[in-house]
Coordinates of C-alpha atoms in Angstrom, one line a residue:
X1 CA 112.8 88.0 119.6
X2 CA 113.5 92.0 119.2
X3 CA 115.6 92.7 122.3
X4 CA 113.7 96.2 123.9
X5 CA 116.1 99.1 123.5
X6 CA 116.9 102.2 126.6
X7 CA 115.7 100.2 129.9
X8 CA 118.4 98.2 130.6
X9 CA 119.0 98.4 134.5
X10 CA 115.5 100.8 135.1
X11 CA 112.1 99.0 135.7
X12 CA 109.6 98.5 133.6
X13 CA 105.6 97.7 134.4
X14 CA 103.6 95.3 132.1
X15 CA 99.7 95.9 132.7
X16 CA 98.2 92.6 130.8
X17 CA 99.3 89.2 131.0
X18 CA 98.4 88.2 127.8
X19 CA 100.0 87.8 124.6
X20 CA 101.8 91.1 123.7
X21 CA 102.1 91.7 127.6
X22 CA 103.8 88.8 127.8
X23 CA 106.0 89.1 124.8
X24 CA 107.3 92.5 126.0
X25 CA 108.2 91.3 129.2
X26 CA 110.5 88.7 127.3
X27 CA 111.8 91.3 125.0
X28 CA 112.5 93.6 127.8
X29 CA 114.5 91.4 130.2
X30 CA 116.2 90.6 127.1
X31 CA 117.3 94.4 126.8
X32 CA 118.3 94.1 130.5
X33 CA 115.1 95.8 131.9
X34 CA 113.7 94.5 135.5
X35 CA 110.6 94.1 135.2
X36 CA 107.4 94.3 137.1
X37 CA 103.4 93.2 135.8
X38 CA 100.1 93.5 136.8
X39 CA 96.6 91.9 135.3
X40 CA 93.3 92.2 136.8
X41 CA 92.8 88.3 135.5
X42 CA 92.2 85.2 138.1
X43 CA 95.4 83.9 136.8
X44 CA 97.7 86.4 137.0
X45 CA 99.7 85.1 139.6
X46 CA 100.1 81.4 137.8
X47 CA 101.3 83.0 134.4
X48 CA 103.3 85.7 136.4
X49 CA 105.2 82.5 138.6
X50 CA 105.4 80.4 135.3
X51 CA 107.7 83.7 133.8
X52 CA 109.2 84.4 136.7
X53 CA 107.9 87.9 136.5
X54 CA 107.0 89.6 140.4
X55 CA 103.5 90.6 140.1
X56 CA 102.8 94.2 141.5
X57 CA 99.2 96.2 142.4
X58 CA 99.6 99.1 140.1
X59 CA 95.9 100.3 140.9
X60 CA 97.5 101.0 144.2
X61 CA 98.4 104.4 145.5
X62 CA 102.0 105.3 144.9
X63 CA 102.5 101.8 142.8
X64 CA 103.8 103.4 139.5
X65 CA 106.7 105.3 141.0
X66 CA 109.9 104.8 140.4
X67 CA 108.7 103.1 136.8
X68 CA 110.3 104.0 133.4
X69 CA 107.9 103.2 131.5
X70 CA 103.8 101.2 132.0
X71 CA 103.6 98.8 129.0
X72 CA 100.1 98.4 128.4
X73 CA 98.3 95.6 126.3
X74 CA 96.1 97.2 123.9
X75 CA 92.7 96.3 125.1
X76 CA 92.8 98.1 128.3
X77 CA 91.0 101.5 127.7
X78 CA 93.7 104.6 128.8
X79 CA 91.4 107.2 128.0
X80 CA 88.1 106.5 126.7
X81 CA 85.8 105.2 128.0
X82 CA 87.7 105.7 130.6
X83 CA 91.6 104.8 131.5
X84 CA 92.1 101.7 133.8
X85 CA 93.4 103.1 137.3
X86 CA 96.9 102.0 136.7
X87 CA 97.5 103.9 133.8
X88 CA 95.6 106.8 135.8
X89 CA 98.4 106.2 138.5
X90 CA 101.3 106.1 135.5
X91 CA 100.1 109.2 133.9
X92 CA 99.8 111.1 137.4
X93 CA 103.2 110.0 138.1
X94 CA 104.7 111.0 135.3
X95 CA 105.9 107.9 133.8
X96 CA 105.6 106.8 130.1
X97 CA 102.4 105.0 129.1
X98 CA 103.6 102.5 125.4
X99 CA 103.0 99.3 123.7
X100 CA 104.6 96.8 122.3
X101 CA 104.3 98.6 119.3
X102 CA 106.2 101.2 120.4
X103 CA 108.6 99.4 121.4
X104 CA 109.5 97.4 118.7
X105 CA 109.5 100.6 116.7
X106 CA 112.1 102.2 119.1
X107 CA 114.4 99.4 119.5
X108 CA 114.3 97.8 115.6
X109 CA 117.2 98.7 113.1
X110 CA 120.2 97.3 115.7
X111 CA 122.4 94.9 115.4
X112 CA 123.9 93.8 111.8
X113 CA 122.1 96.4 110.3
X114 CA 124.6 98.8 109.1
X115 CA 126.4 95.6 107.2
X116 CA 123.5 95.1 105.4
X117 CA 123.7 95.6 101.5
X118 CA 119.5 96.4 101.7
X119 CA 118.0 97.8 105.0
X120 CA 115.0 95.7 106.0
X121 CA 111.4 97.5 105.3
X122 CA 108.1 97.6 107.6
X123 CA 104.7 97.8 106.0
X124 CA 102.2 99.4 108.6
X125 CA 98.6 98.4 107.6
X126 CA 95.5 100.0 109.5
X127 CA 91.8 100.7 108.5
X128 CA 88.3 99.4 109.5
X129 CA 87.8 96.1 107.2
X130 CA 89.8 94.3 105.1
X131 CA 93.5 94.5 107.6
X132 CA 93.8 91.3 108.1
X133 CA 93.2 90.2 104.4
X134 CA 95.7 93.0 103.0
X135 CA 98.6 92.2 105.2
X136 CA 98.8 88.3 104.5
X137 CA 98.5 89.2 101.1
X138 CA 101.2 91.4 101.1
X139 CA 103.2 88.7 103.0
X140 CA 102.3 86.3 100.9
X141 CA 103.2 87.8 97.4
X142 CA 106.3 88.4 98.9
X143 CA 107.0 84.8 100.1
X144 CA 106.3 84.0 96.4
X145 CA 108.6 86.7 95.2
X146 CA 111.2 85.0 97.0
X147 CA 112.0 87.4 99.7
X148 CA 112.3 87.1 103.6
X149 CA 109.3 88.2 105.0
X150 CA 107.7 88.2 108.1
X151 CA 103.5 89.0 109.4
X152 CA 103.0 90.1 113.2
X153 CA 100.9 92.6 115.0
X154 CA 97.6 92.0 115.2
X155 CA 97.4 88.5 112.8
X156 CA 100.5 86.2 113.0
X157 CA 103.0 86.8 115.8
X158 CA 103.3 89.3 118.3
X159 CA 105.8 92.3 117.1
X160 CA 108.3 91.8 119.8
X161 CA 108.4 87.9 119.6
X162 CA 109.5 87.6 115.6
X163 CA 112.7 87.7 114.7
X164 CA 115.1 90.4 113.9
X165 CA 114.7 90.7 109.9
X166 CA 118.0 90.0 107.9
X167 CA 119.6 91.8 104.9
X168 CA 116.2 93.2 102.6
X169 CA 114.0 91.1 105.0
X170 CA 110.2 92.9 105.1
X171 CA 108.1 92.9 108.3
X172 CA 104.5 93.4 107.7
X173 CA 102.6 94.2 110.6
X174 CA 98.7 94.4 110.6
X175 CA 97.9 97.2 113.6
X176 CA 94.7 98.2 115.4
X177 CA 93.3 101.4 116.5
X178 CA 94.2 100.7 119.9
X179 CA 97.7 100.0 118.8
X180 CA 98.6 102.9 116.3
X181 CA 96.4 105.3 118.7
X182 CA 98.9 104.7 122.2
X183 CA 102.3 103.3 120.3
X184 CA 104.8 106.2 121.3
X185 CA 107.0 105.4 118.6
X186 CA 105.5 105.0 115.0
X187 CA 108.4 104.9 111.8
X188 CA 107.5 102.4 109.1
X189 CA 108.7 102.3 105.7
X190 CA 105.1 102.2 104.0
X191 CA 102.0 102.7 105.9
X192 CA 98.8 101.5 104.6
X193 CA 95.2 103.0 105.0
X194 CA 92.9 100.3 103.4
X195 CA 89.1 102.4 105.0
X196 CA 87.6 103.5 107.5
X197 CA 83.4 103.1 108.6
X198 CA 82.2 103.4 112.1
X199 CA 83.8 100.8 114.7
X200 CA 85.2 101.2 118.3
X201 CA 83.7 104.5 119.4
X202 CA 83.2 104.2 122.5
X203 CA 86.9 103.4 123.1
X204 CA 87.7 106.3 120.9
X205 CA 85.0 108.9 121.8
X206 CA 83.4 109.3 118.1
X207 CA 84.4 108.9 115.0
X208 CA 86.4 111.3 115.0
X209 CA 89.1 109.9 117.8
X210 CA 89.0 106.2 115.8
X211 CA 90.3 108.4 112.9
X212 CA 93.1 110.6 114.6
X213 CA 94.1 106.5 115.9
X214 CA 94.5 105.0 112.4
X215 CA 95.8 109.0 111.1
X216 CA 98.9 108.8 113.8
X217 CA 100.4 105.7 111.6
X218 CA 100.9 108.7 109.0
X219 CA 100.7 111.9 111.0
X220 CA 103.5 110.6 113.3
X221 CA 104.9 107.8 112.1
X222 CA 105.8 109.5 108.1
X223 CA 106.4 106.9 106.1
X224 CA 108.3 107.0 103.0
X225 CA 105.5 106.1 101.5
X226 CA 101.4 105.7 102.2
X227 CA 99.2 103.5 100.6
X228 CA 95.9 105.3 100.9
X229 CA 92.5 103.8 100.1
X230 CA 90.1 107.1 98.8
X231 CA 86.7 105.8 98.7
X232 CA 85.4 107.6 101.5
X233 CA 86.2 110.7 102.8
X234 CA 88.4 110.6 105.2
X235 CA 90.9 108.7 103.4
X236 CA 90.5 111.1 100.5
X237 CA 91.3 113.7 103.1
X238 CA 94.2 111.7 104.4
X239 CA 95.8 111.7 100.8
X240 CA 95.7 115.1 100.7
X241 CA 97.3 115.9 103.8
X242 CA 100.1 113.4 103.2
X243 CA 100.7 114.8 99.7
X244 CA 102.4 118.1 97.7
X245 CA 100.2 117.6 95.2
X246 CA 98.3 115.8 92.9
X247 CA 101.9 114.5 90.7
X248 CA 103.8 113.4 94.6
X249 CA 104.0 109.5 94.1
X250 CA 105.1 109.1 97.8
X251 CA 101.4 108.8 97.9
X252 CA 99.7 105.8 96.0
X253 CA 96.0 106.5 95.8
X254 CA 93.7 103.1 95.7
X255 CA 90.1 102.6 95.2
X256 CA 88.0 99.7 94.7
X257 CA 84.6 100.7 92.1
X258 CA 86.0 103.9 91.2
X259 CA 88.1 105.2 88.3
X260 CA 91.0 107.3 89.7
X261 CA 92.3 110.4 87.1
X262 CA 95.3 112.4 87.3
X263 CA 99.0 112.6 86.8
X264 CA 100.0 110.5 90.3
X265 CA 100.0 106.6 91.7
X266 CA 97.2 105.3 91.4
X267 CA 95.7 101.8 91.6
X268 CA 92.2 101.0 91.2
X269 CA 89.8 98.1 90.6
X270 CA 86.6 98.1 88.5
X271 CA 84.0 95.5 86.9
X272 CA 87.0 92.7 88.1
X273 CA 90.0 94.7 86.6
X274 CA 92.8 96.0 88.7
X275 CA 94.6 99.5 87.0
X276 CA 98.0 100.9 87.9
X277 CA 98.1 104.4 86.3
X278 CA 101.8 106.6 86.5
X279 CA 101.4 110.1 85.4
X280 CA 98.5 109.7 83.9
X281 CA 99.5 106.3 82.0
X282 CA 98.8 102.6 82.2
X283 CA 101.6 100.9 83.1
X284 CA 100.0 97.5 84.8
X285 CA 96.8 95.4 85.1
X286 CA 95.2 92.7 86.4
X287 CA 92.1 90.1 85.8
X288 CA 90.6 89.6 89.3
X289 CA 87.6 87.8 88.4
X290 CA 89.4 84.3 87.9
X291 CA 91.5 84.4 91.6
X292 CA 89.4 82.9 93.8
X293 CA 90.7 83.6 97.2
X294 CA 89.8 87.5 96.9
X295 CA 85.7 87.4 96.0
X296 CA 84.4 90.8 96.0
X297 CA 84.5 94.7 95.2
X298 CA 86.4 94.9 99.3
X299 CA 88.8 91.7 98.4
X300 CA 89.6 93.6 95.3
X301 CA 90.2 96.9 97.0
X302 CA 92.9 94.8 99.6
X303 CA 94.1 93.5 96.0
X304 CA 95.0 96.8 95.2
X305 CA 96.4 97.6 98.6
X306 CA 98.5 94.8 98.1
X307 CA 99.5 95.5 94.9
X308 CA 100.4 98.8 95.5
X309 CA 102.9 98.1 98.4
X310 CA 104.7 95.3 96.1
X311 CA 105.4 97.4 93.6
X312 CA 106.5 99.8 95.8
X313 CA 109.3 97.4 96.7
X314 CA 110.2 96.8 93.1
X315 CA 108.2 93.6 92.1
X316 CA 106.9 93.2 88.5
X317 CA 103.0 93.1 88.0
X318 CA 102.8 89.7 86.6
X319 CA 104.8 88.2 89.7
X320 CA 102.5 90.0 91.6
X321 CA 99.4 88.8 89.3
X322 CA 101.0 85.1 90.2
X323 CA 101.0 85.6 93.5
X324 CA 97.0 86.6 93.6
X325 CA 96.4 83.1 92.1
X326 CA 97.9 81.0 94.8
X327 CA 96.2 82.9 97.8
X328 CA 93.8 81.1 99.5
X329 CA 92.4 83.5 101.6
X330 CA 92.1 84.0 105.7
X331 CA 90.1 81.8 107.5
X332 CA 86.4 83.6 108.5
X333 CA 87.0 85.9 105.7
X334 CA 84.7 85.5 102.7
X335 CA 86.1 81.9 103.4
X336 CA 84.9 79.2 101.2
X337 CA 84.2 75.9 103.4
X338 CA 82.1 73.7 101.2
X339 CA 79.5 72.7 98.7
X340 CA 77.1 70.9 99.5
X341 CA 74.4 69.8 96.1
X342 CA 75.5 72.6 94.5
X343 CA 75.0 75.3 97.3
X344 CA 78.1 76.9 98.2
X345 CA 78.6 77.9 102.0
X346 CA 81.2 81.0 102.9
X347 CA 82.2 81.8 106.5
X348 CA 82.4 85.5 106.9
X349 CA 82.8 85.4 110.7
X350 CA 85.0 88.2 110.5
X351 CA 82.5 91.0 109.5
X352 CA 81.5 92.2 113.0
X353 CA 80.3 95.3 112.0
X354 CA 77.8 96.7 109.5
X355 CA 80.3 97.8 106.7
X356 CA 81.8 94.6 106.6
X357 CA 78.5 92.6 106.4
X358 CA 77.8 95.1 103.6
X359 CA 80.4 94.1 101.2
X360 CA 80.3 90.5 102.2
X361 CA 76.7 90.6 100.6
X362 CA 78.0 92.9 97.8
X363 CA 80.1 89.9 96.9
X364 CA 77.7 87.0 96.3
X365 CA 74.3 86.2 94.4
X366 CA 71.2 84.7 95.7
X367 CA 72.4 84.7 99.4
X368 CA 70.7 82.8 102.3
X369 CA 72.2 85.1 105.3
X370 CA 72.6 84.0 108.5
X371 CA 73.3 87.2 110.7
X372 CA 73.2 88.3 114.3
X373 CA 75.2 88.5 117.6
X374 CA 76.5 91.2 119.8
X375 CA 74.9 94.2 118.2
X376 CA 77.4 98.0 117.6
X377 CA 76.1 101.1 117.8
X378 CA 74.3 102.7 114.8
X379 CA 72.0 99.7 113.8
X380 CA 71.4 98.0 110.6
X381 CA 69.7 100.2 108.1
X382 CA 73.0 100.9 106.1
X383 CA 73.1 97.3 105.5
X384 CA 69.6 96.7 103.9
X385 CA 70.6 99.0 100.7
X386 CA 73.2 95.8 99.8
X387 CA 70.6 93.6 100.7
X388 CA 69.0 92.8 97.1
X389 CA 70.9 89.4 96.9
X390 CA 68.9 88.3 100.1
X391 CA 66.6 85.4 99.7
X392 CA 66.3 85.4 103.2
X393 CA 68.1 85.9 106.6
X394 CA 68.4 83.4 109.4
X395 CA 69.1 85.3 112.7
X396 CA 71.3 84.1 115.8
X397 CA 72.2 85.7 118.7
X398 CA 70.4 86.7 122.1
X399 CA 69.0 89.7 120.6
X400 CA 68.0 87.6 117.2
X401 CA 64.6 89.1 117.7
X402 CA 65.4 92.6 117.7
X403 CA 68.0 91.9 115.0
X404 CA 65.4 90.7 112.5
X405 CA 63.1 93.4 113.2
X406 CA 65.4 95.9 111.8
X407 CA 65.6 93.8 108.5
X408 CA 62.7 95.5 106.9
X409 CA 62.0 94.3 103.5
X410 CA 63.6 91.1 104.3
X411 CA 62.4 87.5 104.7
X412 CA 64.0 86.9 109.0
X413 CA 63.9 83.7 111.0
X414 CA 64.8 83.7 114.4
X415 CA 66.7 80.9 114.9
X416 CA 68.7 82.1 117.8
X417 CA 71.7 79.3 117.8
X418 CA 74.4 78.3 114.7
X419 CA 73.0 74.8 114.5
X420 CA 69.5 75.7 114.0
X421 CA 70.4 78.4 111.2
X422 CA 72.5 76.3 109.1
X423 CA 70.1 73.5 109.4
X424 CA 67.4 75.6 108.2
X425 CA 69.4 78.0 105.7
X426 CA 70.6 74.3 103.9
X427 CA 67.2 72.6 104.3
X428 CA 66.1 75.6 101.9
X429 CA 68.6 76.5 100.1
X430 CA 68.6 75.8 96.0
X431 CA 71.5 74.8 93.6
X432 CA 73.5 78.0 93.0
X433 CA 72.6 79.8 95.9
X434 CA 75.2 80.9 98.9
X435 CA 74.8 80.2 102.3
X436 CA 76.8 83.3 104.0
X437 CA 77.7 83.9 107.5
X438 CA 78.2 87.0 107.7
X439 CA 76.8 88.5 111.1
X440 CA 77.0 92.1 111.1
X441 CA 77.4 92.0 114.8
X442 CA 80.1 90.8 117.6
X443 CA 80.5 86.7 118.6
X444 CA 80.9 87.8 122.5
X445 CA 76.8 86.8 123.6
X446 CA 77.8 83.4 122.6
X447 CA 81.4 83.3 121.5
X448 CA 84.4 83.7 122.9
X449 CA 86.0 85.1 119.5
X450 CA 84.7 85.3 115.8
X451 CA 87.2 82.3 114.8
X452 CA 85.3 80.3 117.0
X453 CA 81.9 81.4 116.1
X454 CA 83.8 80.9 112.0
X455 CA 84.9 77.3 113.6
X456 CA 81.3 76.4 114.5
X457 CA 80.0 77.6 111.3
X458 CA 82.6 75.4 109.3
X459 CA 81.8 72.5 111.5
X460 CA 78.2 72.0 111.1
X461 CA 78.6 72.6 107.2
X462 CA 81.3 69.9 107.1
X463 CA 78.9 67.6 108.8
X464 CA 76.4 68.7 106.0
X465 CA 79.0 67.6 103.6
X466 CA 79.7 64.5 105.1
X467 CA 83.6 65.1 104.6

């Protein structure tokens, strides 16, 4: 646990009982803070008996005086598309509105640090698609390396509930748009912007709030270094803003397709090939095409992410190239779940949204897609240009009918649940094709989460298998 740092003896309001709520009430009373919590849940007052924490009304009049600070979890909206009335009441009152992201930035770097020979390092990744992917792959090259390392945020373990990191130890944390946008304090070591395409706008009103969220890891929080992913404009943008020029090599410029010129850090990936370029010469590589865990033009891109921040903290490329080989991959990411009679089946649950759909197809030939769900805004025509693979698309969902009618050019059947699509995709499916789930669209009009929309997936194809 990281102790919370400057409340000792004040009191302190938690709004969401769930995970991070609950580990920043822990890490809280641990700094000596009283504290008080609130959810709007049916079982707030179990979980608040079973910690011991005294449940108060904050969407009451006058409820949030007297606080030091509202801890909020970071699904309920404070602003857009509109706040929740107990931050309303907070920020009338004056008081403080963080996260547990905030707080773990204000209150890490105490204790043994000053006798450490090497101060412990925190990556910061953020960016639409490929998060997840990039931070367990930093962590996990690290792990291999032979260094202490740690992965919390928004995959692994809440930031307040690991533990404090010893001498050279590395805390990677993956972090949201709702995280980066609210956390009041923001310092890591390296920050990492792996993309950004259109996702969460009506919590950030527009595009252009979801990218002044993911810009405040690097605006405010001025890392030593940022990892910047250039292949669409905002991130090119980004780069420039964070750099004095094109020769400053506190910025590391990554792409994934494109060949990147000029005399700073650069690490790109084309045709399968990973580059690392310093002042205008090569000075590492990588084959990608043999490491299976990363299929993929956006895999590769997170492989140059990855890359990028371990070299940053002084590992060699070929115990970085070592690493790539023994990383299986996240589960419901370009996952590989079986083969069944020579057709392979990947569970993509993860891509949500149309971008990540796209380079899920982008990734594999002679696809049988099934597709659907909880639809975003903007519809589906950007996804039908990475289409070509398609042999044809089996739709889920509630709306699977409206879903397949924007699939022009593309052989759709409605098949409305995951049991009827995979039994159809694999009754038609021929040797060497890829059955892909890959939904373009949220789980929530039948799932409670992607992972278990991923699970049911997996499940019906293991059944398939008969393993």
């Amino acid at each position: 646990m990281i102790p919370v740092d400057g409340f000792s003896g004040q009191t302190v309001a938690i709004l969401g009982l769930g995970r991070s709520g609950l580990a920043a009430a822990r890490a809280l009373r641990a700094g000596g803070a009283e504290v008080v919590a609130w959810d709007d849940g049916p079982r707030a007052a179990e979980i608040a008996e079973t910690e011991g924490l005294a449940l108060r009304d904050l969407t009451k009049p006058g409820a949030c005086e007297g606080l030091a600070c509202l801890v909020t979890s970071p699904g309920i909206p404070h602003l857009y598309p509109r706040p929740h009335p107990a931050i309303s009441n907070a920020l009338a009152a004056g008081v403080p509105v963080d996260n547990d992201i905030g707080l773990f930035f204000r209150s890490l770097g105490q204790g043994d640090w000053m006798h450490f020979d090497t101060p412990p390092k925190v990556v910061a990744v953020t960016g639409s698609n490929g998060k997840s992917t990039t931070s367990a792959l930093i962590a996990h090259v690290l792990a291999e390396a032979g260094r202490e390392v740690q992965l919390a945020g928004n995959i692994g373990r809440g930031v307040l509930d690991i533990s404090p990191p010893g001498d050279g130890g590395v805390v990677v944390l993956e972090l949201s748009s709702y995280q980066t946008e609210l956390a009041r304090a923001l310092t890591p070591d390296i920050g990492v912007f792996t993309n950004l395409s259109p996702d969460h706008l009506d919590r950030h009103g527009g595009l252009g709030g979801y990218f002044a969220a993911k810009r405040r890891l690097f605006a405010e929080g001025g890392p030593d270094r940022a990892v910047i992913g250039v292949d669409e404009a905002e991130g090119l943008f980004l780069a420039g803003q964070l750099s004095e020029g094109a020769a400053d090599d506190r910025v590391i410029r990554i792409s994934s397709g494109q060949k990147l010129t000029g005399p700073g850090w650069l690490v790109f990936a084309r045709k399968g090939f990973l580059s690392e370029y310093r002042k205008g010469r090569q000075v590492g590589s990588i084959d990608l095409r043999e490491v299976t865990g990363l299929p993929g033009a956006h895999n590769h891109q997170n492989a140059c992410a990855a890359y990028a921040v371990a070299r940053s903290l002084g590992l060699a490329p070929r115990v970085i190239e070592r690493a790539f080989h023994s990383f299986e991959g996240l589960p419901h990411r370009s996952q590989r779940v079986a083969e069944v009679k020579g057709v392979t089946f990947v569970n993509d649950s993860k891509a949500t949204n149309v971008d990540s759909a796209k380079q899920a197809l982008s990734a594999f030939k002679r696809i049988r897609w099934i597709c659907g769900g909880l639809q975003k805004e903007g519809g589906l025509e950007p996804l039908l240009e990475a289409a070509g693979e398609v042999v044809k698309a089996y739709v889920i969902g509630r709306e699977a009918e409206d879903f397949a009618m924007q699939l022009k050019g593309i052989e759709a059947e409605v098949c409305t649940d995951m049991a009827t699509a995979v039994a159809r995709a694999a009754a038609e499916a021929q040797p060497g094709e890829t059955v892909l789930l890959a939904p373009a669209a949220a789980s929530f009009d039948q799932y409670d989460s992607f992972e278990k929309r991923g699970e049911d997936f997996a499940a019906r194809v293991i059944a398939l298998s008969g393993s």
